[in-house]
Structure formats: structure tokens, C-alpha cells
Short mmCIF file of C-alpha atoms in Angstrom, two decimals:
data_model
loop_
_atom_site.label_atom_id
_atom_site.label_comp_id
_atom_site.label_asym_id
_atom_site.label_seq_id
_atom_site.Cartn_x
_atom_site.Cartn_y
_atom_site.Cartn_z
CA MET D 1 0.00 0.00 0.00
CA SER D 2 2.67 2.51 0.87
CA GLU D 3 6.12 2.97 -0.60
CA GLU D 4 7.63 3.33 2.86
CA ASN D 5 10.16 0.95 4.34
CA ILE D 6 8.33 0.99 7.65
CA LYS D 7 6.36 -2.21 8.16
CA SER D 8 3.28 -1.60 10.24
CA ASP D 9 1.66 -4.30 12.37
CA LYS D 10 -1.77 -2.71 12.18
CA ILE D 11 -3.54 -0.04 10.13
CA LEU D 12 -6.18 2.27 11.62
CA ASP D 13 -8.27 4.23 9.13
CA THR D 14 -9.68 7.42 10.66
CA ARG D 15 -10.15 9.24 7.36
CA GLY D 16 -13.35 11.27 7.25
CA LEU D 17 -13.58 11.39 11.04
CA THR D 18 -13.05 14.66 12.87
CA CYS D 19 -11.90 15.62 16.34
CA PRO D 20 -12.09 13.89 18.83
CA MET D 21 -12.82 10.55 17.08
CA PRO D 22 -9.34 9.97 15.54
CA LEU D 23 -7.55 10.48 18.86
CA LEU D 24 -10.08 8.37 20.73
CA LYS D 25 -9.57 5.50 18.28
CA VAL D 26 -5.79 5.84 18.37
CA LYS D 27 -5.83 5.67 22.16
CA LYS D 28 -8.03 2.57 22.12
CA GLU D 29 -5.94 0.85 19.45
CA LEU D 30 -2.63 1.53 21.20
CA LYS D 31 -3.95 -0.05 24.39
CA GLY D 32 -4.36 -3.40 22.66
CA MET D 33 -0.87 -3.47 21.10
CA LYS D 34 2.45 -4.76 22.41
CA SER D 35 5.58 -2.74 23.00
CA GLY D 36 7.73 -2.49 19.87
CA GLN D 37 4.79 -2.90 17.46
CA ILE D 38 4.00 -0.24 14.88
CA LEU D 39 0.56 1.28 14.29
CA GLU D 40 -0.13 3.07 11.02
CA VAL D 41 -2.89 5.68 11.22
CA LEU D 42 -4.57 7.25 8.20
CA GLY D 43 -6.34 10.55 8.83
CA THR D 44 -7.83 13.61 7.19
CA ASP D 45 -8.58 15.80 10.23
CA PRO D 46 -6.23 18.83 10.19
CA GLY D 47 -6.35 18.97 14.00
CA SER D 48 -4.83 15.47 14.27
CA LYS D 49 -1.49 16.78 13.00
CA THR D 50 -0.83 18.34 16.39
CA ASP D 51 -3.10 16.13 18.52
CA ILE D 52 -1.64 12.75 17.58
CA PRO D 53 2.07 13.70 17.95
CA ASN D 54 1.34 15.39 21.30
CA PHE D 55 -0.59 12.41 22.61
CA VAL D 56 2.01 9.90 21.42
CA ARG D 57 4.79 11.89 23.12
CA LYS D 58 2.79 12.14 26.32
CA ARG D 59 2.25 8.40 26.64
CA GLY D 60 5.92 7.72 26.02
CA SER D 61 5.55 6.17 22.55
CA GLN D 62 7.32 7.37 19.45
CA LEU D 63 6.03 8.93 16.26
CA ILE D 64 8.44 7.45 13.72
CA ASP D 65 7.11 9.20 10.67
CA LEU D 66 4.36 11.47 9.37
CA THR D 67 3.82 11.59 5.61
CA GLU D 68 1.35 13.34 3.34
CA ASP D 69 -0.30 11.06 0.80
CA ALA D 70 -0.86 12.45 -2.69
CA GLU D 71 -4.58 11.76 -2.30
CA GLY D 72 -4.82 14.35 0.46
CA PHE D 73 -4.59 12.43 3.71
CA THR D 74 -1.88 11.96 6.33
CA ARG D 75 -0.15 8.76 7.47
CA TYR D 76 1.18 8.51 11.01
CA TYR D 77 3.55 5.72 12.07
CA ILE D 78 3.53 5.15 15.80
CA LYS D 79 5.93 2.79 17.58
CA ILE D 80 4.53 1.60 20.90
CA MET J 1 24.95 45.82 -14.04
CA GLU J 2 26.70 49.18 -14.31
CA ALA J 3 25.27 50.25 -11.01
CA THR J 4 26.74 47.27 -9.19
CA THR J 5 30.29 47.85 -10.39
CA LEU J 6 30.14 51.34 -8.93
CA THR J 7 29.14 50.15 -5.48
CA GLU J 8 31.68 47.34 -5.49
CA ASN J 9 34.50 49.86 -5.43
CA VAL J 10 32.98 51.90 -2.66
CA SER J 11 32.59 49.07 -0.19
CA ASP J 12 33.21 45.38 -0.20
CA VAL J 13 30.42 44.68 2.30
CA GLU J 14 27.45 45.25 0.12
CA PRO J 15 26.16 43.23 -2.45
CA SER J 16 25.79 42.89 -6.08
CA GLU J 17 22.37 44.49 -6.08
CA THR J 18 20.95 47.39 -4.17
CA LEU J 19 18.26 46.70 -1.63
CA THR J 20 15.49 49.13 -2.41
CA PHE J 21 12.85 50.06 0.13
CA TRP J 22 10.24 48.09 -1.78
CA LYS J 23 12.37 45.00 -2.00
CA SER J 24 13.03 45.11 1.73
CA MET J 25 9.34 45.52 2.39
CA LYS J 26 8.51 42.55 0.15
CA GLU J 27 11.04 40.36 1.99
CA GLU J 28 9.59 41.32 5.36
CA ALA J 29 6.04 40.73 4.16
CA GLU J 30 6.97 37.24 2.93
CA LYS J 31 8.65 36.41 6.24
CA THR J 32 5.66 37.65 8.25
CA TYR J 33 3.24 35.75 6.02
CA ALA J 34 5.15 32.52 6.56
CA LEU J 35 5.33 33.12 10.31
CA LEU J 36 1.60 33.81 10.63
CA PHE J 37 0.06 31.42 8.15
CA TYR J 38 2.42 28.43 7.78
CA ASN J 39 2.58 27.73 11.49
CA ARG J 40 -0.01 27.02 14.16
CA TRP J 41 -0.23 29.75 16.77
CA PRO J 42 0.43 28.54 20.32
CA SER J 43 -2.74 28.23 22.36
CA TRP J 44 -1.54 30.47 25.24
CA LEU J 45 -1.05 33.30 22.75
CA ALA J 46 -4.56 32.72 21.41
CA GLY J 47 -5.90 32.73 24.98
CA ILE J 48 -4.42 36.17 25.61
CA LEU J 49 -5.61 37.52 22.24
CA MET J 50 -9.12 36.15 22.80
CA ALA J 51 -9.39 37.93 26.15
CA ILE J 52 -8.21 41.20 24.60
CA LEU J 53 -10.68 40.90 21.70
CA ALA J 54 -13.54 39.93 24.04
CA LEU J 55 -12.80 43.05 26.09
CA MET J 56 -12.69 45.26 23.00
CA ILE J 57 -16.06 43.86 21.89
CA PHE J 58 -17.39 44.47 25.43
CA LEU J 59 -16.25 48.10 25.38
CA TRP J 60 -17.43 48.61 21.82
CA HIS J 61 -20.93 47.22 22.13
CA PHE J 62 -21.75 44.18 24.30
CA PRO J 63 -20.35 41.10 26.05
CA TRP J 64 -19.40 38.47 23.45
CA GLY J 65 -21.77 35.58 22.72
CA ILE J 66 -22.53 33.28 19.80
CA SER J 67 -25.87 31.54 20.25
CA GLY J 68 -27.92 34.75 19.88
CA GLY J 69 -26.79 34.80 16.24
CA TYR J 70 -27.83 31.17 15.70
CA HIS J 71 -31.16 32.05 17.28
CA ASN J 72 -31.58 34.86 14.76
CA TRP J 73 -30.77 32.55 11.82
CA GLY J 74 -33.25 30.02 13.18
CA ASP J 75 -35.91 32.72 13.46
CA TRP J 76 -35.39 33.45 9.79
CA LEU J 77 -35.86 29.78 8.87
CA TYR J 78 -39.20 29.82 10.71
CA TYR J 79 -40.22 33.16 9.22
CA LEU J 80 -39.36 32.17 5.64
CA SER J 81 -41.13 28.82 5.94
CA GLY J 82 -44.26 30.64 7.13
CA VAL J 83 -44.35 29.24 10.67
CA THR J 84 -44.08 32.70 12.25
CA ASP J 85 -45.22 36.01 10.85
CA THR J 86 -43.12 38.53 12.76
CA ARG J 87 -40.08 39.38 10.71
CA PRO J 88 -36.86 38.99 12.75
CA LEU J 89 -34.02 41.51 12.58
CA PHE J 90 -32.01 41.17 9.35
CA PRO J 91 -28.96 38.91 9.92
CA TRP J 92 -26.67 41.67 8.63
CA LEU J 93 -28.05 44.08 11.28
CA HIS J 94 -28.37 41.69 14.24
CA PRO J 95 -25.19 42.32 16.31
CA VAL J 96 -24.53 38.71 17.36
CA SER J 97 -25.31 37.39 13.89
CA VAL J 98 -22.91 39.95 12.39
CA LEU J 99 -20.23 38.90 14.88
CA ASN J 100 -20.73 35.27 13.79
CA ILE J 101 -20.58 36.19 10.12
CA GLY J 102 -17.39 38.14 10.82
CA MET J 103 -15.94 35.06 12.55
CA ILE J 104 -16.79 32.79 9.63
CA GLY J 105 -15.17 35.37 7.34
CA GLY J 106 -12.05 35.52 9.51
CA ALA J 107 -11.74 31.75 9.73
CA LEU J 108 -12.18 31.52 5.96
CA VAL J 109 -9.44 34.14 5.53
CA SER J 110 -7.14 32.12 7.76
CA ALA J 111 -7.97 28.79 6.09
CA LEU J 112 -7.45 30.24 2.62
CA LEU J 113 -4.25 32.12 3.43
CA SER J 114 -2.77 28.92 4.84
CA ARG J 115 -4.19 26.85 1.95
CA GLU J 116 -6.17 24.64 4.35
CA PHE J 117 -9.66 24.98 2.94
CA ARG J 118 -11.08 21.64 1.84
CA ILE J 119 -14.60 20.25 1.77
CA GLN J 120 -14.54 17.33 4.21
CA LYS J 121 -17.26 14.72 3.91
CA THR J 122 -17.99 11.93 6.33
CA SER J 123 -20.18 8.90 7.08
CA GLN J 124 -23.93 8.86 7.81
CA LEU J 125 -23.30 8.05 11.46
CA GLU J 126 -21.07 11.12 11.82
CA TYR J 127 -23.68 13.38 10.16
CA LEU J 128 -26.27 11.95 12.54
CA LYS J 129 -24.00 12.73 15.50
CA GLY J 130 -23.55 16.26 14.16
CA ILE J 131 -27.32 16.77 14.00
CA LEU J 132 -27.93 15.23 17.43
CA GLY J 133 -25.07 17.21 19.00
CA GLY J 134 -26.37 20.42 17.43
CA MET J 135 -29.82 19.75 18.88
CA LEU J 136 -28.45 19.15 22.38
CA MET J 137 -26.35 22.32 22.15
CA GLY J 138 -29.43 24.26 20.99
CA ILE J 139 -31.40 22.99 24.00
CA GLY J 140 -28.51 23.70 26.39
CA SER J 141 -28.09 27.27 25.13
CA ALA J 142 -31.81 27.92 25.57
CA PHE J 143 -31.64 26.82 29.22
CA ALA J 144 -28.37 28.56 30.10
CA GLY J 145 -29.10 31.80 28.27
CA GLY J 146 -26.03 31.30 26.12
CA CYS J 147 -23.65 28.73 24.69
CA ILE J 148 -20.21 27.87 26.01
CA GLU J 149 -19.01 31.38 25.01
CA GLY J 150 -21.89 33.55 26.19
CA GLY J 151 -22.98 31.27 29.03
CA PHE J 152 -19.57 30.13 30.33
CA TYR J 153 -16.57 32.09 29.01
CA THR J 154 -18.10 35.57 28.85
CA ALA J 155 -20.39 34.95 31.84
CA ILE J 156 -17.41 34.14 34.06
CA GLY J 157 -15.34 36.93 32.50
CA ILE J 158 -17.96 39.52 33.46
CA PHE J 159 -18.67 38.02 36.90
CA SER J 160 -22.07 36.48 36.21
CA MET J 161 -22.59 33.65 38.69
CA GLY J 162 -24.43 31.55 36.10
CA GLY J 163 -21.11 30.99 34.31
CA PHE J 164 -19.79 28.95 37.24
CA ALA J 165 -22.97 26.86 37.39
CA MET J 166 -22.70 26.20 33.65
CA MET J 167 -19.06 25.18 34.14
CA ALA J 168 -20.18 22.45 36.55
CA GLY J 169 -22.90 21.37 34.13
CA LEU J 170 -20.46 21.30 31.20
CA GLY J 171 -18.16 19.03 33.19
CA ALA J 172 -20.99 16.59 33.90
CA GLY J 173 -22.30 16.72 30.32
CA SER J 174 -18.82 16.10 28.90
CA TYR J 175 -18.46 13.04 31.09
CA ILE J 176 -21.75 11.60 29.76
CA GLY J 177 -20.90 12.51 26.17
CA LEU J 178 -17.45 10.94 26.34
CA ARG J 179 -18.89 7.78 27.91
CA TYR J 180 -21.16 7.56 24.87
CA LEU J 181 -18.27 8.03 22.40
CA ILE J 182 -16.30 5.27 24.12
CA TRP J 183 -19.33 2.99 24.00
CA GLU J 184 -19.72 3.82 20.32
CA THR J 185 -16.13 2.94 19.40
CA ASP J 186 -16.56 -0.39 21.20
CA ASN J 187 -19.95 -1.31 19.81
CA MET J 188 -20.40 0.44 16.47
CA PRO J 189 -16.97 0.28 14.84
CA GLN J 190 -16.79 2.21 11.59
CA ASN J 191 -14.31 0.70 9.17
CA THR J 192 -13.97 3.94 7.31
CA ALA J 193 -15.82 7.23 7.01
CA TYR J 194 -13.71 8.25 4.06
CA ARG J 195 -15.18 9.86 0.97
CA GLN J 196 -12.77 10.83 -1.74
CA PRO J 197 -12.50 14.61 -2.04
CA VAL J 198 -14.21 16.08 -5.06
CA SER J 199 -11.26 18.14 -6.22
CA SER J 200 -8.93 15.19 -6.71
CA ARG J 201 -11.33 13.42 -9.07
CA LYS J 202 -10.59 15.66 -11.98
CA GLN J 203 -8.08 18.32 -12.88
CA ARG J 204 -9.56 21.77 -12.38
CA PHE J 205 -8.90 24.52 -14.90
CA LEU J 206 -7.94 26.76 -12.00
CA ASN J 207 -5.16 25.82 -9.60
CA TRP J 208 -7.16 25.93 -6.38
CA GLN J 209 -4.12 25.68 -4.10
CA GLN J 210 -2.55 28.68 -5.79
CA ALA J 211 -5.74 30.71 -5.83
CA GLN J 212 -6.64 30.27 -2.12
CA PRO J 213 -4.43 33.05 -0.62
CA TYR J 214 -5.73 35.60 -3.16
CA LEU J 215 -9.31 34.76 -2.24
CA GLY J 216 -8.37 35.13 1.44
CA GLY J 217 -6.91 38.57 0.80
CA PHE J 218 -10.06 39.51 -1.07
CA ILE J 219 -12.24 38.62 1.95
CA VAL J 220 -10.10 40.82 4.24
CA LEU J 221 -10.68 43.72 1.86
CA ALA J 222 -14.39 42.91 1.68
CA VAL J 223 -14.77 43.03 5.51
CA ILE J 224 -12.89 46.35 5.68
CA THR J 225 -15.06 47.74 2.87
CA ALA J 226 -18.15 46.49 4.73
CA PHE J 227 -17.06 48.51 7.77
CA TYR J 228 -17.07 51.71 5.71
CA PHE J 229 -20.45 50.78 4.24
CA TYR J 230 -21.93 50.26 7.71
CA SER J 231 -20.42 53.56 8.79
CA PHE J 232 -21.89 55.30 5.74
CA PHE J 233 -25.36 54.03 6.69
CA ASP J 234 -24.87 55.24 10.27
CA VAL J 235 -24.41 51.84 11.89
CA THR J 236 -20.67 52.08 12.58
CA GLU J 237 -21.12 49.94 15.69
CA ILE J 238 -22.32 46.95 13.64
CA GLY J 239 -19.46 47.43 11.18
CA GLY J 240 -16.97 47.35 14.07
CA ILE J 241 -18.53 44.14 15.40
CA CYS J 242 -18.04 42.51 11.99
CA PHE J 243 -14.38 43.57 11.96
CA PHE J 244 -13.74 42.26 15.49
CA GLY J 245 -15.53 39.05 14.52
CA MET J 246 -13.06 38.60 11.66
CA LEU J 247 -10.11 39.00 14.06
CA VAL J 248 -11.61 36.45 16.48
CA GLY J 249 -12.11 34.05 13.54
CA ILE J 250 -8.48 34.39 12.45
CA VAL J 251 -7.12 33.88 15.98
CA MET J 252 -9.36 30.86 16.61
CA HIS J 253 -8.57 29.14 13.32
CA ARG J 254 -4.80 29.74 13.44
CA SER J 255 -4.61 28.24 16.92
CA ARG J 256 -7.48 25.75 16.44
CA PHE J 257 -8.94 27.25 19.61
CA CYS J 258 -11.71 25.06 20.95
CA PHE J 259 -13.52 25.46 24.26
CA VAL J 260 -14.62 21.80 24.16
CA ARG J 261 -11.04 20.77 24.95
CA VAL J 262 -11.18 22.46 28.34
CA PHE J 263 -13.69 19.85 29.46
CA ARG J 264 -12.86 16.90 27.19
CA CYS J 265 -9.08 16.63 27.36
CA PRO J 266 -8.78 16.19 31.15
CA LEU J 267 -11.24 13.27 30.88
CA MET J 268 -9.90 11.75 27.64
CA THR J 269 -6.11 12.10 27.67
CA GLY J 270 -5.45 14.10 30.82
CA ASP J 271 -3.99 16.96 28.77
CA ALA J 272 -4.18 20.19 30.84
CA GLU J 273 -3.08 22.69 28.19
CA MET J 274 -6.50 24.14 27.36
CA VAL J 275 -7.50 24.35 31.03
CA LYS J 276 -4.39 26.46 31.63
CA THR J 277 -5.01 28.52 28.49
CA VAL J 278 -8.65 29.33 29.25
CA SER J 279 -7.90 30.02 32.92
CA LEU J 280 -5.23 32.53 31.87
CA SER J 281 -7.62 34.01 29.34
CA LEU J 282 -10.40 34.32 31.92
CA VAL J 283 -8.13 36.02 34.45
CA ILE J 284 -7.19 38.65 31.84
CA TYR J 285 -10.84 38.97 30.74
CA ALA J 286 -11.94 39.47 34.36
CA MET J 287 -9.21 42.04 35.08
CA GLY J 288 -10.41 44.01 32.08
CA SER J 289 -14.08 43.75 32.93
CA ALA J 290 -13.36 44.71 36.55
CA VAL J 291 -11.72 47.88 35.22
CA ILE J 292 -14.73 48.47 32.99
CA LYS J 293 -17.48 47.71 35.53
CA TRP J 294 -15.93 48.87 38.78
CA ASN J 295 -15.04 52.12 37.08
CA PHE J 296 -18.62 52.48 35.77
CA LEU J 297 -17.65 52.52 32.08
CA GLN J 298 -20.39 49.98 31.49
CA PRO J 299 -23.34 49.20 33.79
CA ASP J 300 -22.85 46.53 36.49
CA MET J 301 -25.59 44.26 35.27
CA MET J 302 -24.70 44.50 31.58
CA GLY J 303 -24.71 40.97 30.19
CA VAL J 304 -25.52 39.44 33.60
CA TYR J 305 -28.70 37.55 32.79
CA HIS J 306 -27.59 33.91 33.00
CA PRO J 307 -30.25 32.01 34.99
CA PHE J 308 -28.40 31.07 38.16
CA TRP J 309 -28.33 28.31 39.07
CA ILE J 310 -30.85 25.80 37.69
CA GLY J 311 -30.94 27.10 34.11
CA SER J 312 -27.19 27.41 33.78
CA LEU J 313 -26.56 24.00 35.34
CA ILE J 314 -29.13 22.11 33.24
CA GLY J 315 -28.05 24.03 30.14
CA GLY J 316 -24.45 23.10 30.84
CA VAL J 317 -25.27 19.38 31.03
CA PHE J 318 -27.17 19.41 27.71
CA PHE J 319 -24.56 21.57 26.01
CA GLY J 320 -21.71 19.46 27.37
CA MET J 321 -23.20 16.25 25.96
CA GLY J 322 -23.92 17.94 22.63
CA MET J 323 -20.48 19.44 22.16
CA ILE J 324 -18.71 16.14 22.80
CA ILE J 325 -20.97 14.19 20.43
CA ALA J 326 -20.81 16.83 17.69
CA GLY J 327 -17.08 17.40 18.23
CA THR J 328 -17.47 21.15 18.38
CA CYS J 329 -18.93 24.00 20.40
CA ALA J 330 -20.82 27.00 19.06
CA SER J 331 -17.75 29.13 18.38
CA SER J 332 -15.38 26.50 17.05
CA ALA J 333 -18.27 25.38 14.80
CA LEU J 334 -17.91 28.69 12.99
CA TRP J 335 -14.26 28.18 12.11
CA ARG J 336 -14.57 24.45 11.44
CA MET J 337 -17.46 25.18 9.09
CA ALA J 338 -15.37 27.82 7.33
CA GLU J 339 -12.64 25.22 6.87
CA GLY J 340 -15.05 23.03 4.90
CA ASN J 341 -16.24 20.55 7.56
CA THR J 342 -19.70 19.31 6.45
CA LYS J 343 -20.51 17.41 9.68
CA ILE J 344 -20.22 20.70 11.58
CA MET J 345 -22.48 22.42 9.03
CA ALA J 346 -25.15 19.82 9.87
CA ALA J 347 -24.65 20.56 13.59
CA VAL J 348 -25.06 24.31 13.06
CA ILE J 349 -28.27 23.87 11.06
CA SER J 350 -29.87 21.67 13.73
CA PHE J 351 -28.69 24.13 16.45
CA CYS J 352 -30.42 26.97 14.56
CA ILE J 353 -33.66 24.99 14.20
CA VAL J 354 -33.87 23.73 17.79
CA ASN J 355 -32.64 26.76 19.78
CA PRO J 356 -35.49 29.23 19.04
CA LEU J 357 -38.05 26.45 19.49
CA VAL J 358 -36.85 25.52 22.99
CA THR J 359 -36.39 29.17 24.00
CA GLU J 360 -40.02 29.88 23.09
CA ALA J 361 -41.22 26.71 24.81
CA LEU J 362 -39.44 27.70 28.04
CA LYS J 363 -40.99 31.16 27.83
CA TYR J 364 -44.58 30.09 27.16
CA SER J 365 -44.65 27.19 29.58
CA GLY J 366 -43.46 29.46 32.38
CA ILE J 367 -40.52 27.14 33.09
CA GLU J 368 -38.24 30.10 32.36
CA ASN J 369 -39.27 31.67 35.67
CA LEU J 370 -38.15 28.61 37.61
CA LEU J 371 -34.64 28.54 36.19
CA GLY J 372 -33.17 31.39 38.20
CA THR J 373 -31.97 34.93 37.57
CA GLY J 374 -28.77 36.75 36.74
CA VAL J 375 -26.51 37.16 39.76
CA PHE J 376 -23.63 39.65 39.68
CA VAL J 377 -20.92 38.20 41.92
CA PRO J 378 -19.44 41.53 43.21
CA LYS J 379 -22.92 42.64 44.21
CA VAL J 380 -23.15 39.66 46.56
CA LEU J 381 -19.55 39.41 47.76
CA THR J 382 -18.24 42.96 47.04
CA TRP J 383 -15.39 43.63 44.62
CA HIS J 384 -12.80 43.36 47.39
CA ILE J 385 -13.61 39.73 48.10
CA THR J 386 -14.62 38.71 44.58
CA LEU J 387 -11.30 39.49 42.90
CA PRO J 388 -8.91 37.50 45.14
CA LEU J 389 -11.44 34.65 45.33
CA TYR J 390 -11.65 34.58 41.53
CA ALA J 391 -7.87 34.44 41.14
CA LEU J 392 -7.64 31.71 43.77
CA PHE J 393 -10.37 29.68 42.08
CA PHE J 394 -8.54 29.57 38.74
CA LEU J 395 -5.22 28.86 40.42
CA LEU J 396 -6.88 25.86 42.06
CA VAL J 397 -8.51 24.74 38.78
CA THR J 398 -5.20 24.82 36.88
CA GLN J 399 -3.35 23.04 39.70
CA LEU J 400 -6.02 20.35 39.74
CA ALA J 401 -5.74 19.93 35.95
CA VAL J 402 -1.94 19.67 36.12
CA TRP J 403 -2.17 17.09 38.90
CA ASN J 404 -4.66 15.14 36.78
CA GLU J 405 -2.26 15.30 33.82
CA LYS J 406 0.40 13.62 35.93
CA THR J 407 -1.78 11.07 37.70
CA GLU J 408 -4.67 10.64 35.21
CA LYS J 409 -7.09 10.48 38.16
CA PHE J 410 -10.05 11.80 36.16
CA VAL J 411 -9.20 10.09 32.86
CA ILE J 412 -12.08 7.82 31.94
CA PHE J 413 -10.38 5.14 29.89
#
């Protein structure tokens, strides 16, 4: 699906959803994953671009990459 | 070329081309543009600017609110569909409606100048939540005599006791609303709400991304021109409100300022940033309105009509549930709508339909009289006690929020 080298363990599609749904779903998804796994999040909400990185930093995880897809949405790669 | 060889001999510091005044100005303008419209503004800065603008609006005409404008738009829907026969005030002459229109204009300016305008579509469930949330906010505003801005932010800023009662209600309503959202993600999982944007389907003849900033600049000019028009027709005050509305819209959109976060974040992620921001903003707002009211520049009871305590509390609970489910409050709805968010447009329409209906129902049933009356805090406690108590209250609120951020005591899941 993506040209990236990062291999994600799970993909969460939040495209079309607006604040607070993307963050709520990310939080729920991260809870069920193991340390070291990578979650790929797709999103269209402009607010998520600051919300998701802030939240990930706060819970001690790592945002490995954030890329803009040509189709007009953002991909976030989060390492638990 | 000849000119440069001359200067080269004179000094070796300066450059191959001369920096004219206009060139320097152009460079500065480009730098400022990038600084203002490529970056998000920090929320603390927005908090300070919001308090200053709210105070200017207060001095200029009235304490800031939003829902009165929605009420006016709703009245027009009823009038045009023949349900009522008294013609409401024209939306371009109704002060709160004009403030709202100014805010939409400002947010549109900001979205266009930063090339962020895009029609965002979503799933049926999300539209339904927008409509339901808008209805609940419309009901809440009718009870509390204002939305989260007029009934909470401004009410507290001008020392109306109802604002504190609404704050408690908003907390409770947010808790219920968030519980619902969590239940929804567990029980009604949506695989995707994605609809492909219209613009990417075919190549437009006009480069939309390139054109956006010019359109934004055009709207700024239009609002300024409107001010002179209003002034020409002897309603300078309304023109000023429109201009201030535009500034509020720009500040809110650039910082993505959202009152919902004050109540939602401490319960959802524990994040205390917006609690700190709005507390700071309210302390500045209150200092200003103390200067204005204690010094008799505006009457004591101006804007103090929030039904303390039953109306404000019940209104807060309804509004709190609605804003969490819709994902917006009345003011952030204006800038989210201007950014192209269609779910929020649905919420605003249902707010406009429901709010006048419930307001009238409360009036005719007599329930209105049971909800309480406006209480001006310094009248009860005196200015000397009110001011330190106020400062102490917000110090306590921020400390509590920071403690919650560290311990997640109030975080629901």
C-alpha cells in the first residue's frame, strides 16, 4: 500500500472522522498493542497533526514518521 | 549591471544588487506571512488575544456571545417557511449574527491564506452525531441563556454567577458525552468514514491551491469595505462588530482554539493545556471587565442575565453532551465550518432549528421563571472579596488539571 520501508503491524483508518474521534480511536488501538509494534494511522482531520504527535509523546511512545499522501490524507507511524 | 560595479569599489560589504525600500518591504512581508500562516499559533497566545478581543467587543458594544446569532438565523428559517409572521431583525443588522458572520469570514481568511480549505465529507453516522449534537447544544443554550461562550466564558469573564454553574454542568455533560463516544467505538466500529475529495477526481482549470491566498486577501478587503459601508449608513457599531468578529475568527482558526477541549481533554487524555489557556484568558478577561465595571464605564448588570443556578446548570449538562458528540462548540463550529467541515455544518443547522423552538417553549410554559436569575458576583460578595477569590479559584482549577495530567485520576479510559 505505501512505498515506505516501515512495516506496520496494524492499520487504523480514521479518514473522514473529525476531532475527537481519531484520537479516541488511536488511544483505544494503542492499548491493545504490544511494546515495539508499529501502528499506522490514516487521517484527514487537520487537528490530528498536532493532537496525535502530542498524545504519542505524552504516553511515552514514538512517532516514527508522518507523511502526506498524494490523495490528500496523512499517514502517522507510531511505535509503541 | 553598471550600477553594481560602482558600489563594489565603494565598499566590499554590500552586495551585487541594491536593496530598495520596496524590495526590503517585500522580503519582510513574505517572512511575516510565513510566520503567521504556515505555522499554528500557540494556544496560550490565542488565549491572551481572545481575552483582549472579548474586552474590546465588550467596550465597543456588548459582552461576546454566539448563540444569539444562531437564534436569529433560526428565526429566519421559521419566518421564511411561514411558521411565524413577525419578521426577525435582518442577519446583517443583528449584532450577534454579524459577529458570527465576521468570525466565519475571519476563519475563511485564515484557512485560505494557509491553503487549508477543503470540503470534508464523512459517514452517515457522523452526520447523525452532528445533527444530534447540534440539537443538544441548541437545548442547552436555551436553558443557560447562552452557549459555552456567552454562558460560560463571557459569563465568568464579566462576573455572572451563572457561568460557574454552567461550568459544573459542562463538566458533567462532557463526562456523559465521552462515555457515549467510548461505548460507540466499542460497539459500532466504523471501518472507514472516508469519501474521496471532489477536487482530486478531476483536474480543475484553475489551480485551487494557488488561488486560495488571493481569495483570502479579497475577503479581508471585503470586511474592511463592509465597515465603511456600515459607517456610511450610520451603523458604525455593527461594522466594528463585523471587523472584530473577523479578528476572532483568524485567531481561533490559526490556533485551532476550541472550548470543548477544556472539558474533554482532562477526561480523555489528561492533557491540561486548554484548562491552563482558558484560565489565563479568563483572568485577563476578568481584570479588564473589573476595570470596565468597577469604574462604571459599562453598567454593572450588563450581560448578567444567566439564569443562576438551575438554568445554567441544566443548560451546561445538555450543552456538554452535545459538544462532545458533535465534536465542536458553538464558536469552534464557525471556524470548522469555514474550513469546509460538512458534519459541523449539519450541527449548526440543527442548532439553529432547535434553539429558538426551545427558547419559546421555556418562555410560554413558564418554566423560564423557575430557572433562576442573573446574579452579579461583586454585588453579593463585594469587589474586594470577589477578585482574590476569583484568582484563587482559577489557580486551584489549573493546579487540579496539572495534577490530573500527571496522575490521570479523572481520565475515563
